[in-house]
Structure formats: C-alpha cells, structure tokens
Tab-separated table of C-alpha atoms and ligand atoms in Angstrom:
chain	number	residue	atom	x	y	z
A	18	MET	CA	-21.636	-17.522	18.297
A	19	ASP	CA	-22.873	-13.955	17.677
A	20	ASN	CA	-21.043	-10.638	17.188
A	21	GLN	CA	-21.178	-9.778	20.865
A	22	ALA	CA	-19.710	-13.059	22.102
A	23	MET	CA	-16.968	-13.103	19.469
A	24	SER	CA	-16.009	-9.478	20.233
A	25	GLU	CA	-15.731	-10.178	23.917
A	26	ARG	CA	-13.444	-13.150	23.337
A	27	SER	CA	-11.339	-11.133	20.909
A	28	LEU	CA	-10.944	-8.180	23.256
A	29	ARG	CA	-9.821	-10.466	26.047
A	30	HIS	CA	-6.869	-11.986	24.156
A	31	VAL	CA	-6.287	-10.324	20.766
A	32	TRP	CA	-4.270	-7.114	20.625
A	33	HIS	CA	-5.596	-5.436	17.479
A	34	PRO	CA	-3.322	-3.460	15.117
A	35	CYS	CA	-3.342	0.308	14.779
A	36	THR	CA	-5.890	0.498	17.605
A	37	GLN	CA	-6.251	2.180	20.975
A	38	MET	CA	-7.799	-0.886	22.593
A	39	LYS	CA	-9.664	1.170	25.181
A	40	GLN	CA	-11.868	2.626	22.441
A	41	HIS	CA	-13.378	-0.816	21.944
A	42	ALA	CA	-14.283	-1.048	25.615
A	43	SER	CA	-17.245	1.235	25.054
A	44	GLN	CA	-19.786	0.207	22.447
A	45	ALA	CA	-19.112	3.549	20.684
A	46	VAL	CA	-16.553	1.816	18.492
A	47	PRO	CA	-17.658	-1.793	18.213
A	48	LEU	CA	-15.280	-4.441	16.932
A	49	VAL	CA	-16.698	-6.185	13.850
A	50	PRO	CA	-16.319	-9.967	13.887
A	51	VAL	CA	-16.323	-11.326	10.335
A	52	SER	CA	-17.515	-14.882	9.867
A	53	HIS	CA	-16.989	-15.245	6.117
A	54	ALA	CA	-16.517	-13.259	2.913
A	55	GLU	CA	-17.552	-13.677	-0.691
A	56	GLY	CA	-16.658	-11.406	-3.594
A	57	VAL	CA	-16.862	-7.775	-2.445
A	58	TRP	CA	-18.870	-8.648	0.690
A	59	LEU	CA	-17.842	-9.264	4.298
A	60	TYR	CA	-20.409	-10.981	6.559
A	61	ASP	CA	-20.559	-10.630	10.340
A	62	PHE	CA	-21.879	-13.159	12.856
A	63	ASP	CA	-25.258	-11.438	13.110
A	64	GLY	CA	-26.026	-11.740	9.388
A	65	HIS	CA	-25.124	-8.177	8.315
A	66	ARG	CA	-23.012	-7.662	5.235
A	67	TYR	CA	-20.537	-4.888	4.448
A	68	LEU	CA	-19.165	-3.956	1.049
A	69	ASP	CA	-15.365	-4.005	1.293
A	70	GLY	CA	-14.796	-0.528	-0.145
A	71	ILE	CA	-11.106	-0.437	0.817
A	72	SER	CA	-10.198	-3.988	-0.250
A	73	SER	CA	-9.336	-4.959	3.341
A	74	TRP	CA	-6.506	-2.428	3.695
A	75	TRP	CA	-5.702	-2.372	-0.031
A	76	VAL	CA	-4.800	-6.033	-0.436
A	77	ASN	CA	-7.775	-7.541	-2.244
A	78	LEU	CA	-8.000	-7.299	-6.036
A	79	PHE	CA	-10.535	-9.814	-7.336
A	80	GLY	CA	-12.882	-10.212	-4.387
A	81	HIS	CA	-12.782	-12.571	-1.427
A	82	ASN	CA	-12.834	-16.349	-1.803
A	83	HIS	CA	-11.969	-16.188	-5.494
A	84	PRO	CA	-12.480	-19.702	-6.940
A	85	ALA	CA	-9.285	-19.696	-9.054
A	86	ILE	CA	-7.031	-18.568	-6.206
A	87	ARG	CA	-8.690	-20.985	-3.798
A	88	ALA	CA	-8.275	-23.902	-6.239
A	89	ALA	CA	-4.584	-23.075	-6.695
A	90	LEU	CA	-4.072	-23.010	-2.924
A	91	VAL	CA	-5.877	-26.315	-2.405
A	92	ASP	CA	-3.761	-27.905	-5.136
A	93	GLN	CA	-0.543	-26.501	-3.674
A	94	LEU	CA	-1.435	-27.738	-0.172
A	95	GLY	CA	-1.480	-31.263	-1.568
A	96	ARG	CA	2.031	-30.868	-3.033
A	97	LEU	CA	4.268	-28.736	-0.872
A	98	ASP	CA	3.282	-26.557	2.079
A	99	HIS	CA	6.654	-25.020	2.845
A	100	VAL	CA	10.359	-25.551	2.505
A	101	MET	CA	13.192	-23.235	3.461
A	102	LEU	CA	14.461	-21.241	0.488
A	103	ALA	CA	18.132	-21.236	1.526
A	104	GLY	CA	19.669	-24.161	-0.330
A	105	PHE	CA	16.269	-25.257	-1.705
A	106	THR	CA	13.924	-24.070	-4.403
A	107	HIS	CA	10.464	-24.957	-5.756
A	108	GLN	CA	8.275	-24.435	-8.792
A	109	PRO	CA	5.983	-21.666	-7.447
A	110	VAL	CA	8.870	-19.386	-6.434
A	111	VAL	CA	10.710	-20.003	-9.719
A	112	GLU	CA	7.662	-19.283	-11.853
A	113	LEU	CA	6.673	-16.240	-9.817
A	114	SER	CA	10.176	-14.772	-10.065
A	115	GLU	CA	10.208	-15.367	-13.834
A	116	GLN	CA	6.855	-13.653	-14.233
A	117	LEU	CA	7.737	-10.681	-12.023
A	118	ALA	CA	10.962	-10.243	-14.019
A	119	ALA	CA	8.998	-10.244	-17.272
A	120	LEU	CA	6.479	-7.732	-15.893
A	121	THR	CA	9.010	-5.249	-14.503
A	122	GLY	CA	12.290	-5.776	-16.355
A	123	LEU	CA	13.994	-6.253	-12.961
A	124	GLY	CA	15.328	-9.780	-13.076
A	125	HIS	CA	16.129	-10.739	-9.466
A	126	ALA	CA	13.449	-11.303	-6.812
A	127	PHE	CA	14.076	-11.474	-3.053
A	128	TYR	CA	11.127	-12.427	-0.825
A	129	GLY	CA	9.706	-11.399	2.536
A	130	SER	CA	6.306	-11.714	4.149
A	131	ASP	CA	5.067	-8.170	4.685
A	132	GLY	CA	5.386	-4.784	3.071
A	133	ALA	CA	7.558	-3.465	5.888
A	134	SER	CA	10.003	-6.335	5.431
A	135	ALA	CA	10.235	-5.488	1.723
A	136	THR	CA	11.199	-1.944	2.717
A	137	GLU	CA	13.835	-3.289	5.105
A	138	ILE	CA	15.225	-5.545	2.367
A	139	ALA	CA	15.424	-2.736	-0.211
A	140	LEU	CA	17.133	-0.331	2.239
A	141	LYS	CA	19.648	-2.956	3.375
A	142	MET	CA	20.369	-4.106	-0.177
A	143	SER	CA	20.943	-0.564	-1.377
A	144	ALA	CA	23.367	0.368	1.403
A	145	HIS	CA	25.129	-2.989	1.101
A	146	TYR	CA	25.496	-2.434	-2.657
A	147	TRP	CA	27.409	0.801	-2.034
A	148	ARG	CA	29.565	-0.902	0.595
A	149	ASN	CA	30.365	-3.740	-1.814
A	150	THR	CA	31.283	-1.232	-4.520
A	151	GLY	CA	33.727	0.635	-2.283
A	152	ARG	CA	31.533	3.521	-1.124
A	153	PRO	CA	30.440	2.584	2.413
A	154	GLY	CA	29.710	6.241	3.219
A	155	LYS	CA	26.575	6.063	1.079
A	156	CYS	CA	24.357	4.640	3.803
A	157	ARG	CA	21.619	7.195	4.436
A	158	PHE	CA	18.177	7.468	2.902
A	159	VAL	CA	15.828	10.159	1.739
A	160	GLY	CA	12.028	9.978	1.441
A	161	LEU	CA	9.075	12.255	0.786
A	162	ALA	CA	7.070	14.266	3.306
A	163	GLY	CA	4.092	12.152	4.341
A	164	GLY	CA	5.703	8.993	2.948
A	165	TYR	CA	4.657	5.608	4.317
A	166	HIS	CA	6.801	2.500	3.948
A	167	GLY	CA	5.830	0.346	6.913
A	168	GLU	CA	6.296	0.394	10.658
A	169	THR	CA	9.160	-1.886	11.639
A	170	VAL	CA	12.031	0.073	13.179
A	171	GLY	CA	14.025	0.269	9.928
A	172	ALA	CA	11.009	1.141	7.809
A	173	LEU	CA	9.929	3.834	10.292
A	174	ALA	CA	13.128	5.699	9.373
A	175	VAL	CA	11.548	6.516	5.998
A	176	THR	CA	7.912	6.695	7.160
A	177	ASP	CA	7.052	10.344	7.713
A	178	ILE	CA	3.793	10.012	9.641
A	179	ALA	CA	4.175	11.494	13.094
A	180	ILE	CA	1.628	9.403	14.958
A	181	PHE	CA	3.298	6.155	13.850
A	182	ARG	CA	6.782	7.369	14.653
A	183	GLU	CA	6.714	9.662	17.684
A	184	ALA	CA	6.855	7.070	20.451
A	185	TYR	CA	9.768	5.296	18.782
A	186	ALA	CA	11.860	8.322	17.794
A	187	PRO	CA	14.804	7.286	19.999
A	188	LEU	CA	14.959	3.907	18.230
A	189	VAL	CA	14.913	5.228	14.688
A	190	ARG	CA	17.818	6.466	12.572
A	191	LEU	CA	15.759	9.083	10.773
A	192	ALA	CA	16.072	9.506	7.035
A	193	ALA	CA	15.933	12.938	5.419
A	194	THR	CA	12.584	14.178	4.144
A	195	VAL	CA	12.078	16.294	1.016
A	196	PRO	CA	8.829	18.040	-0.015
A	197	SER	CA	6.027	15.920	-1.446
A	198	PRO	CA	4.852	16.643	-5.013
A	199	ASP	CA	1.240	16.354	-3.707
A	200	ALA	CA	-0.835	18.143	-6.369
A	201	ARG	CA	-3.123	19.589	-3.656
A	202	THR	CA	-0.311	21.929	-2.613
A	203	ALA	CA	-0.576	23.859	-5.908
A	204	GLN	CA	-0.457	27.629	-5.501
A	205	PRO	CA	-3.040	29.681	-7.449
A	206	GLY	CA	-2.213	29.338	-11.136
A	207	GLU	CA	0.070	26.327	-10.598
A	208	SER	CA	-0.643	22.970	-12.277
A	209	ALA	CA	0.136	19.506	-10.874
A	210	ALA	CA	3.113	19.449	-13.246
A	211	ASP	CA	4.351	22.745	-11.768
A	212	VAL	CA	4.119	21.334	-8.234
A	213	ALA	CA	6.079	18.291	-9.417
A	214	GLN	CA	8.811	20.511	-10.861
A	215	ARG	CA	8.994	22.535	-7.647
A	216	ALA	CA	9.289	19.382	-5.515
A	217	ALA	CA	11.901	17.923	-7.861
A	218	GLY	CA	13.858	21.157	-7.517
A	219	ALA	CA	13.922	20.729	-3.730
A	220	LEU	CA	15.129	17.135	-4.135
A	221	GLU	CA	17.838	18.311	-6.507
A	222	ALA	CA	19.085	20.888	-4.009
A	223	TRP	CA	19.149	18.248	-1.294
A	224	LEU	CA	20.974	15.662	-3.436
A	225	ALA	CA	23.544	18.177	-4.623
A	226	GLU	CA	24.612	18.565	-1.008
A	227	HIS	CA	24.112	15.053	0.391
A	228	HIS	CA	24.581	12.527	-2.424
A	229	HIS	CA	27.975	11.372	-1.050
A	230	GLU	CA	26.250	9.953	2.016
A	231	THR	CA	22.974	8.891	0.371
A	232	ALA	CA	22.256	5.315	-0.693
A	233	ALA	CA	18.698	5.631	-1.964
A	234	LEU	CA	15.576	7.693	-2.403
A	235	ILE	CA	12.360	5.805	-1.616
A	236	VAL	CA	9.055	6.941	-3.164
A	237	GLU	CA	5.492	5.745	-3.520
A	238	PRO	CA	4.963	6.352	-7.243
A	239	LEU	CA	1.939	8.528	-8.214
A	240	VAL	CA	-0.071	8.062	-4.990
A	241	GLN	CA	1.095	8.453	-1.389
A	242	CYS	CA	-1.756	6.350	-0.087
A	243	ALA	CA	-1.277	6.526	3.692
A	244	ALA	CA	-0.780	10.288	3.449
A	245	GLY	CA	-4.455	10.459	2.426
A	246	MET	CA	-4.251	9.436	-1.251
A	247	ALA	CA	-1.954	12.338	-2.127
A	248	MET	CA	-1.522	12.137	-5.908
A	249	HIS	CA	1.206	13.644	-8.042
A	250	ASP	CA	2.134	14.231	-11.648
A	251	ALA	CA	4.130	11.476	-13.401
A	252	GLY	CA	6.644	14.124	-14.474
A	253	TYR	CA	7.956	14.067	-10.910
A	254	LEU	CA	9.130	10.481	-11.336
A	255	ARG	CA	10.916	11.298	-14.595
A	256	ARG	CA	12.811	14.163	-12.928
A	257	VAL	CA	13.580	11.910	-9.953
A	258	ARG	CA	15.005	9.207	-12.222
A	259	THR	CA	17.277	11.743	-13.936
A	260	LEU	CA	18.451	13.173	-10.604
A	261	CYS	CA	19.101	9.742	-9.076
A	262	ASP	CA	21.216	8.836	-12.133
A	263	ARG	CA	23.134	12.108	-12.003
A	264	TYR	CA	23.863	11.861	-8.279
A	265	GLU	CA	24.346	8.063	-8.164
A	266	VAL	CA	21.551	7.393	-5.716
A	267	HIS	CA	19.277	4.340	-6.001
A	268	LEU	CA	15.611	4.870	-6.734
A	269	ILE	CA	13.357	2.543	-4.714
A	270	ALA	CA	9.767	2.414	-5.997
A	271	ASP	CA	7.496	1.307	-3.175
A	272	GLU	CA	4.626	-0.181	-5.186
A	273	ILE	CA	3.215	-2.070	-2.202
A	274	ALA	CA	-0.093	-0.185	-2.444
A	275	THR	CA	0.069	1.131	-6.024
A	276	GLY	CA	1.060	-2.119	-7.763
A	277	PHE	CA	-1.081	-4.641	-9.628
A	278	GLY	CA	-3.267	-2.309	-11.641
A	279	ARG	CA	-4.402	-0.052	-8.813
A	280	THR	CA	-3.383	3.187	-10.584
A	281	GLY	CA	-4.434	2.079	-14.073
A	282	THR	CA	-1.163	0.479	-15.203
A	283	MET	CA	0.242	-2.760	-13.836
A	284	PHE	CA	2.738	-0.701	-11.816
A	285	ALA	CA	2.440	3.033	-11.162
A	286	HIS	CA	6.023	3.927	-12.153
A	287	GLN	CA	5.294	2.623	-15.662
A	288	GLN	CA	3.135	5.716	-16.278
A	289	ALA	CA	6.333	7.752	-16.118
A	290	GLY	CA	8.188	5.383	-18.450
A	291	ILE	CA	11.026	4.922	-15.954
A	292	ARG	CA	12.833	1.907	-14.506
A	293	PRO	CA	13.549	1.984	-10.737
A	294	ASP	CA	16.579	0.240	-9.208
A	295	PHE	CA	14.354	-1.546	-6.702
A	296	ILE	CA	10.619	-2.286	-6.677
A	297	CYS	CA	8.861	-3.308	-3.446
A	298	LEU	CA	5.696	-5.380	-3.857
A	299	SER	CA	3.213	-6.864	-1.383
A	300	LYS	CA	-0.505	-6.295	-0.603
A	301	GLY	CA	-2.186	-7.173	-3.957
A	302	LEU	CA	0.594	-9.619	-4.853
A	303	THR	CA	-1.424	-12.605	-3.567
A	304	GLY	CA	-4.810	-11.090	-4.383
A	305	GLY	CA	-5.286	-10.444	-0.681
A	306	THR	CA	-5.099	-14.063	0.463
A	307	LEU	CA	-1.686	-14.663	2.055
A	308	PRO	CA	1.178	-12.495	3.315
A	309	LEU	CA	3.990	-12.231	0.770
A	310	SER	CA	6.330	-9.465	-0.306
A	311	ALA	CA	9.018	-9.215	-2.925
A	312	VAL	CA	11.855	-6.847	-3.719
A	313	LEU	CA	12.906	-6.838	-7.365
A	314	THR	CA	16.223	-5.450	-8.488
A	315	THR	CA	18.602	-5.102	-11.417
A	316	ASP	CA	21.534	-7.167	-12.691
A	317	THR	CA	23.829	-4.322	-11.617
A	318	VAL	CA	22.761	-4.601	-7.975
A	319	TYR	CA	22.711	-8.394	-8.058
A	320	ASP	CA	26.201	-8.601	-9.576
A	321	ALA	CA	27.689	-6.451	-6.802
A	322	PHE	CA	26.822	-9.213	-4.300
A	323	TYR	CA	27.971	-12.125	-6.502
A	324	ASP	CA	31.382	-13.035	-5.111
A	325	ASP	CA	33.658	-15.714	-3.669
A	326	GLU	CA	33.353	-14.071	-0.277
A	327	THR	CA	30.273	-15.081	1.779
A	328	ALA	CA	30.025	-11.768	3.624
A	329	ARG	CA	29.582	-9.879	0.348
A	330	GLY	CA	26.351	-11.807	-0.234
A	331	PHE	CA	22.939	-10.587	0.943
A	332	LEU	CA	22.660	-12.655	4.127
A	333	HIS	CA	19.126	-11.574	4.989
A	334	SER	CA	16.377	-14.132	5.579
A	335	HIS	CA	12.929	-14.746	7.012
A	336	SER	CA	11.756	-18.252	7.954
A	337	TYR	CA	8.895	-18.140	5.454
A	338	THR	CA	10.885	-16.504	2.623
A	339	GLY	CA	9.284	-17.543	-0.676
A	340	ASN	CA	6.550	-19.649	0.933
A	341	PRO	CA	5.130	-21.978	-1.758
A	342	LEU	CA	1.475	-21.414	-0.830
A	343	ALA	CA	1.848	-17.643	-0.958
A	344	CYS	CA	3.735	-17.872	-4.262
A	345	ARG	CA	0.971	-20.092	-5.707
A	346	ALA	CA	-1.635	-17.518	-4.650
A	347	ALA	CA	0.464	-14.864	-6.408
A	348	LEU	CA	0.692	-16.989	-9.567
A	349	ALA	CA	-3.080	-17.505	-9.551
A	350	THR	CA	-3.514	-13.730	-9.151
A	351	LEU	CA	-1.164	-12.988	-12.065
A	352	ALA	CA	-3.045	-15.580	-14.150
A	353	LEU	CA	-6.231	-13.570	-13.588
A	354	PHE	CA	-4.443	-10.550	-15.081
A	355	SER	CA	-3.123	-12.431	-18.111
A	356	GLY	CA	-6.365	-14.315	-18.743
A	357	ASN	CA	-8.549	-11.188	-18.694
A	358	ASP	CA	-7.883	-7.659	-19.813
A	359	VAL	CA	-8.158	-6.405	-16.245
A	360	LEU	CA	-6.740	-2.936	-16.907
A	361	ALA	CA	-9.181	-2.291	-19.782
A	362	HIS	CA	-12.055	-3.704	-17.703
A	363	ASN	CA	-11.116	-1.326	-14.863
A	364	VAL	CA	-11.248	1.705	-17.194
A	365	VAL	CA	-14.908	0.942	-17.873
A	366	LEU	CA	-15.617	0.006	-14.244
A	367	ALA	CA	-14.052	3.275	-13.056
A	368	GLN	CA	-16.435	5.232	-15.283
A	369	THR	CA	-19.388	3.401	-13.735
A	370	LEU	CA	-18.074	4.275	-10.284
A	371	ASP	CA	-17.357	7.900	-11.288
A	372	GLN	CA	-21.010	8.227	-12.223
A	373	ALA	CA	-22.180	6.513	-9.059
A	374	PHE	CA	-19.975	8.829	-6.958
A	375	ALA	CA	-21.144	12.005	-8.773
A	376	SER	CA	-23.270	13.295	-5.859
A	377	LEU	CA	-20.442	12.767	-3.379
A	378	THR	CA	-17.928	14.409	-5.720
A	379	GLY	CA	-20.264	17.384	-6.205
A	380	HIS	CA	-21.107	17.778	-2.487
A	381	ALA	CA	-20.607	21.316	-1.178
A	382	ARG	CA	-18.281	20.157	1.620
A	383	ILE	CA	-15.923	18.192	-0.664
A	384	ARG	CA	-12.528	19.586	-1.684
A	385	HIS	CA	-9.998	18.069	-4.093
A	386	ALA	CA	-12.142	15.219	-5.440
A	387	ARG	CA	-9.649	13.048	-7.311
A	388	ARG	CA	-9.199	9.651	-8.897
A	389	LEU	CA	-6.362	7.667	-10.373
A	390	GLY	CA	-7.170	4.218	-11.769
A	391	MET	CA	-9.163	2.421	-9.061
A	392	ILE	CA	-8.421	4.914	-6.251
A	393	TRP	CA	-10.950	7.634	-5.398
A	394	ALA	CA	-10.427	10.321	-2.744
A	395	TRP	CA	-12.369	13.308	-1.420
A	396	ASP	CA	-11.194	15.771	1.236
A	397	VAL	CA	-13.988	16.861	3.575
A	398	ASP	CA	-14.254	20.374	4.934
A	399	THR	CA	-15.123	19.524	8.543
A	400	VAL	CA	-14.195	20.395	12.099
A	401	LEU	CA	-15.876	17.396	13.727
A	402	PRO	CA	-13.479	15.794	16.208
A	403	HIS	CA	-12.642	12.179	15.281
A	404	PHE	CA	-14.177	12.691	11.840
A	405	ALA	CA	-12.581	9.537	10.402
A	406	GLN	CA	-13.866	7.306	13.169
A	407	ARG	CA	-17.347	8.831	13.090
A	408	TYR	CA	-17.577	8.536	9.299
A	409	HIS	CA	-16.422	4.916	9.461
A	410	GLN	CA	-19.174	4.140	11.983
A	411	HIS	CA	-21.847	5.756	9.829
A	412	ALA	CA	-20.554	3.927	6.733
A	413	MET	CA	-20.706	0.586	8.549
A	414	ALA	CA	-24.321	1.357	9.472
A	415	GLN	CA	-24.922	1.767	5.723
A	416	GLY	CA	-23.309	-1.610	4.999
A	417	VAL	CA	-20.055	-0.282	3.582
A	418	LEU	CA	-16.513	-0.539	4.874
A	419	LEU	CA	-14.829	2.843	4.403
A	420	ARG	CA	-12.177	4.207	6.751
A	421	PRO	CA	-11.140	7.806	6.080
A	422	ILE	CA	-7.568	8.935	6.678
A	423	GLY	CA	-7.841	12.198	8.613
A	424	HIS	CA	-10.391	14.282	6.691
A	425	THR	CA	-9.939	12.301	3.476
A	426	ILE	CA	-12.623	9.812	2.491
A	427	TYR	CA	-11.317	7.319	-0.037
A	428	ALA	CA	-12.476	4.221	-1.865
A	429	MET	CA	-10.194	1.499	-3.157
A	430	PRO	CA	-12.656	-1.250	-4.076
A	431	PRO	CA	-11.866	-4.683	-5.522
A	432	TYR	CA	-11.851	-4.903	-9.334
A	433	VAL	CA	-14.982	-7.077	-9.406
A	434	MET	CA	-17.647	-4.495	-8.590
A	435	ASP	CA	-20.863	-4.638	-10.614
A	436	GLU	CA	-23.454	-1.888	-11.091
A	437	GLU	CA	-25.430	-2.924	-8.042
A	438	SER	CA	-22.415	-2.986	-5.717
A	439	ALA	CA	-21.149	0.304	-7.219
A	440	ALA	CA	-24.500	1.915	-6.419
A	441	HIS	CA	-24.472	0.453	-2.899
A	442	LEU	CA	-20.937	1.738	-2.245
A	443	ALA	CA	-21.663	5.219	-3.594
A	444	HIS	CA	-24.969	5.510	-1.770
A	445	GLY	CA	-23.369	4.389	1.490
A	446	ALA	CA	-20.436	6.765	1.069
A	447	LEU	CA	-22.723	9.756	0.548
A	448	ALA	CA	-25.214	8.785	3.285
A	449	ALA	CA	-22.317	8.365	5.736
A	450	LEU	CA	-21.074	11.863	4.868
A	451	GLN	CA	-24.530	13.325	5.408
A	452	ALA	CA	-24.885	11.538	8.748
A	453	THR	CA	-21.426	12.664	9.860
A	454	LEU	CA	-22.105	16.278	8.908
A	455	ALA	CA	-25.464	16.160	10.704
A	456	GLU	CA	-23.565	15.024	13.772
A	457	GLU	CA	-21.157	17.922	13.351
A	458	GLU	CA	-24.110	20.302	13.247
A	459	ARG	CA	-25.525	18.884	16.495
A	460	HIS	CA	-22.054	19.050	18.011
A	461	HIS	CA	-21.844	22.779	17.326
A	462	GLY	CA	-25.535	23.569	17.674
B	524	PLP	C1	1.011	-0.949	3.462
B	524	PLP	C2	2.265	-0.341	2.949
B	524	PLP	C3	3.514	-0.755	3.437
B	524	PLP	C4	3.669	-1.738	4.578
B	524	PLP	O1	3.160	-2.998	4.275
B	524	PLP	P1	2.789	-3.970	5.524
B	524	PLP	O2	2.460	-5.263	4.845
B	524	PLP	O3	1.608	-3.347	6.173
B	524	PLP	O4	3.970	-4.040	6.397
B	524	PLP	C5	4.636	-0.195	2.879
B	524	PLP	N1	4.543	0.715	1.895
B	524	PLP	C6	3.365	1.132	1.393
B	524	PLP	C7	3.341	2.124	0.293
B	524	PLP	C8	2.188	0.643	1.921
B	524	PLP	O5	1.011	1.103	1.485
C-alpha cells in the first residue's frame, strides 16, 4: 500500500473533518496517509517523515508511541476494557479523579469523550446549578470575541468563529460576546495589561446589565488558540474572577488546549492565581492517545445537585463516560509529569526553540511574534489567497507539519524535542514562509 492507493480508498469512504472534500480531488491539496508515528515524527506510506509541529491538533505532549503510556494501555487492556460508569466504578477513574482534584483544587470530576462534550457538560451544569438554587432565569452564557469551545450545537453557542457557525445559525441559541483581551489590539502606548483592563471594563458593563439572566462566562485562559493564538495578560483573569464573584456568574475555564503545561504552568489560569468554578480538560489529558474529557467543579456546585430528588441530579451521560483505557492513558501521562520536572525542562527547551526560530521571528514580513510556554505564533503580512493552505503545503514539502490559522503561523510542538528536531522544525518553518512569499510574488508579478 502506498500513499496514492491509501488516499484513494480514504476519499471514497472517509468524510474528513474540517475539510472541503472537493479540495482533495485535485492533487493540489493531497491527503497525507500516515502509516506509523514515533516520538515527534509522523511517517507516510511512501517513507517520508514529517515533524509534528502542532502536536496533532494540540493533543500530543510527550511524542507518539510513548513507551510508558503504551505499557499502561497494554496492561489495562488485560484487566478491564470498559464498564458503564453509572452504578459502577473502577480504579483508573477513581485515581484520575483524585489526581485531578489534587492538581486543581476542584474536587468533583465528570467525564466525556471530547472537548466539545466537556463544554456541553459545563454549560448544562452551570445552568442547572442556578435552577437548583432557585434562580432558573440565570440560563444564558457569555464568551469572548473569537472564542472557541467546540462545534456541537450547544458548544457552537459560545464559539465565536463565523466559518464554523454560519451554516448552523438557526440551530444555535447564541451566547453574548464581549471584547477579547487579545494583546495585539493594543492602541499606541497601550500595554497588554491596559488592553486587559479595557476588555474587563467591557465585561463589567455587560454583566452589570445582564447578570440576572447569566449563568456563566466561558474563557480560554491566557491563549485563545483557535482565534490564532491570541494571547492576553493574566490580569484579565483576575479582574474576571472578581467580576464573576460580584455578579454571581460562574467562571468556566476552558483549558482544553491550554492545560497540561502548554502555557508554562500546569494549567493556564494558575498564572493568574485564581480558582475557576469549572475547568474543562481534554486534548493533552491522555497525552494524545485516546479521546477523553473531564469537567472539574467545586463542592458548592456539586452540593446543589446532591438531593433526595432524582431530577435535581446531573442526569447527563455518554456511553463511554470514564472509559478505563482512556483514564489509564491519562494516569500514565500525569505520571510523566510527576516523575520528571516537565515544566522546568520546557523552560530550557523553549529557549532552544526561541533561538532556532530567531530568523523567522526577525523576518521582515512577521508581525506580533509571540510565545507563551510551548506555544509560538507569528502573524504574516501577506495578501496571498489561501495563505494557510499554501504555507501548510510548503511546510509538508520541508518535512514539517504546520497548519497556519488565517495569516498566523504557529508551532505547538510536543515536549520531547531535541536540538536536531528543533533545528529541523525552525528551518522548515522559515523555508515554508520563503516559499509561500515567493509564490505570492509570482501571483502578483
Ligand atoms: C479543541 C478545543 C475544544 C474542542 O475539543 P474537541 O475535542 O475538538 O471537541 C474546545 N475548547 C478549546 C479551547 C479547544 O481548543
């Protein structure tokens, strides 16, 4: 089986996500069949390898085929594959919930399979909390401009990305949107902290008017990843916590992309020293091996559901809630954090990558070069149509997987890069930019 044959079979029967399938019909945008992966490398059927510079859509932390995670999964397969979690429990889900409680200070974990289902769970739990506490009118939500929280119909209500939402507008009960604290929107003379204060002021004005009908504010702490790695000052989260307390509105921290060390701390909200009412986790939770999501919440929320009456309970479920294999993968991932000083290692690794990326960062067509933890982003000054797609193609030709969002190139590599792979990634990222800009020149010449 080679790339060509596998692509043809795939295109006949697999409907690929986030894809206009017709674009694969021409060889302009070839599908990439992956036969196996090891560490930071993906291998296709024709023997090419690609450095996974975006951790396979932000899920991978310690490289592919990690021996410790694989061993845990093999062991778990020999014990218990799956059992329903209603009326039953098992060691992996108990231990994982204990560890997540210790890591976050939020002592109750509810499980789903994907990030979007975690969003659904948090929204439903918040509104149901207010209903159970005698305030059923608090059932609307507010999010940030450019926010992304998943694409199921409920999650789309708080996802402010037009292309994902437009076709489904009639299905969605839209949440309110307040300005993003995106530091790139600074006016001349304004700092990131000033932008944060300005955005918090807009939230305050909105809450003052609408808090009676508002259940929760949902935010991606420190980095709005899908918005193009829009980063903001931690002071925003402190102001938000104060405002949510004052106006009795839950604060949901969507750490699906930012969790597990990605921003430099285990969870991004910890950089602001705040405690959210809900934390959504997924993506890195299993080290990128199996789908699993979790919503963590407080005793206060939990207690509001604890009652003699069944209907006051949280009667939400998914068939694979708390799947033992996925929980074991998560435990093996957390063990890699506790057995190694991953956050300190990443500080040093990030410096190596900063140096490797210096030519890209200093390129004349780059605006707003930025980094937080293990997330790098560069906005490109370009008018080339389909820039993101063209850049991605050129990067693949260089043996690196990078997929810009709009005009923003970003890297979110696994935490196991070495000097050689850092150099390969940085070289590929710069060469792809040069090739894309050369194409732009031909396009306009
Ligand atoms: C990816 C993502 C989601 C959705 O997760 P899925 O597993 O893709 O449904 C939600 N919120 C944030 C911040 C994300 O980055």
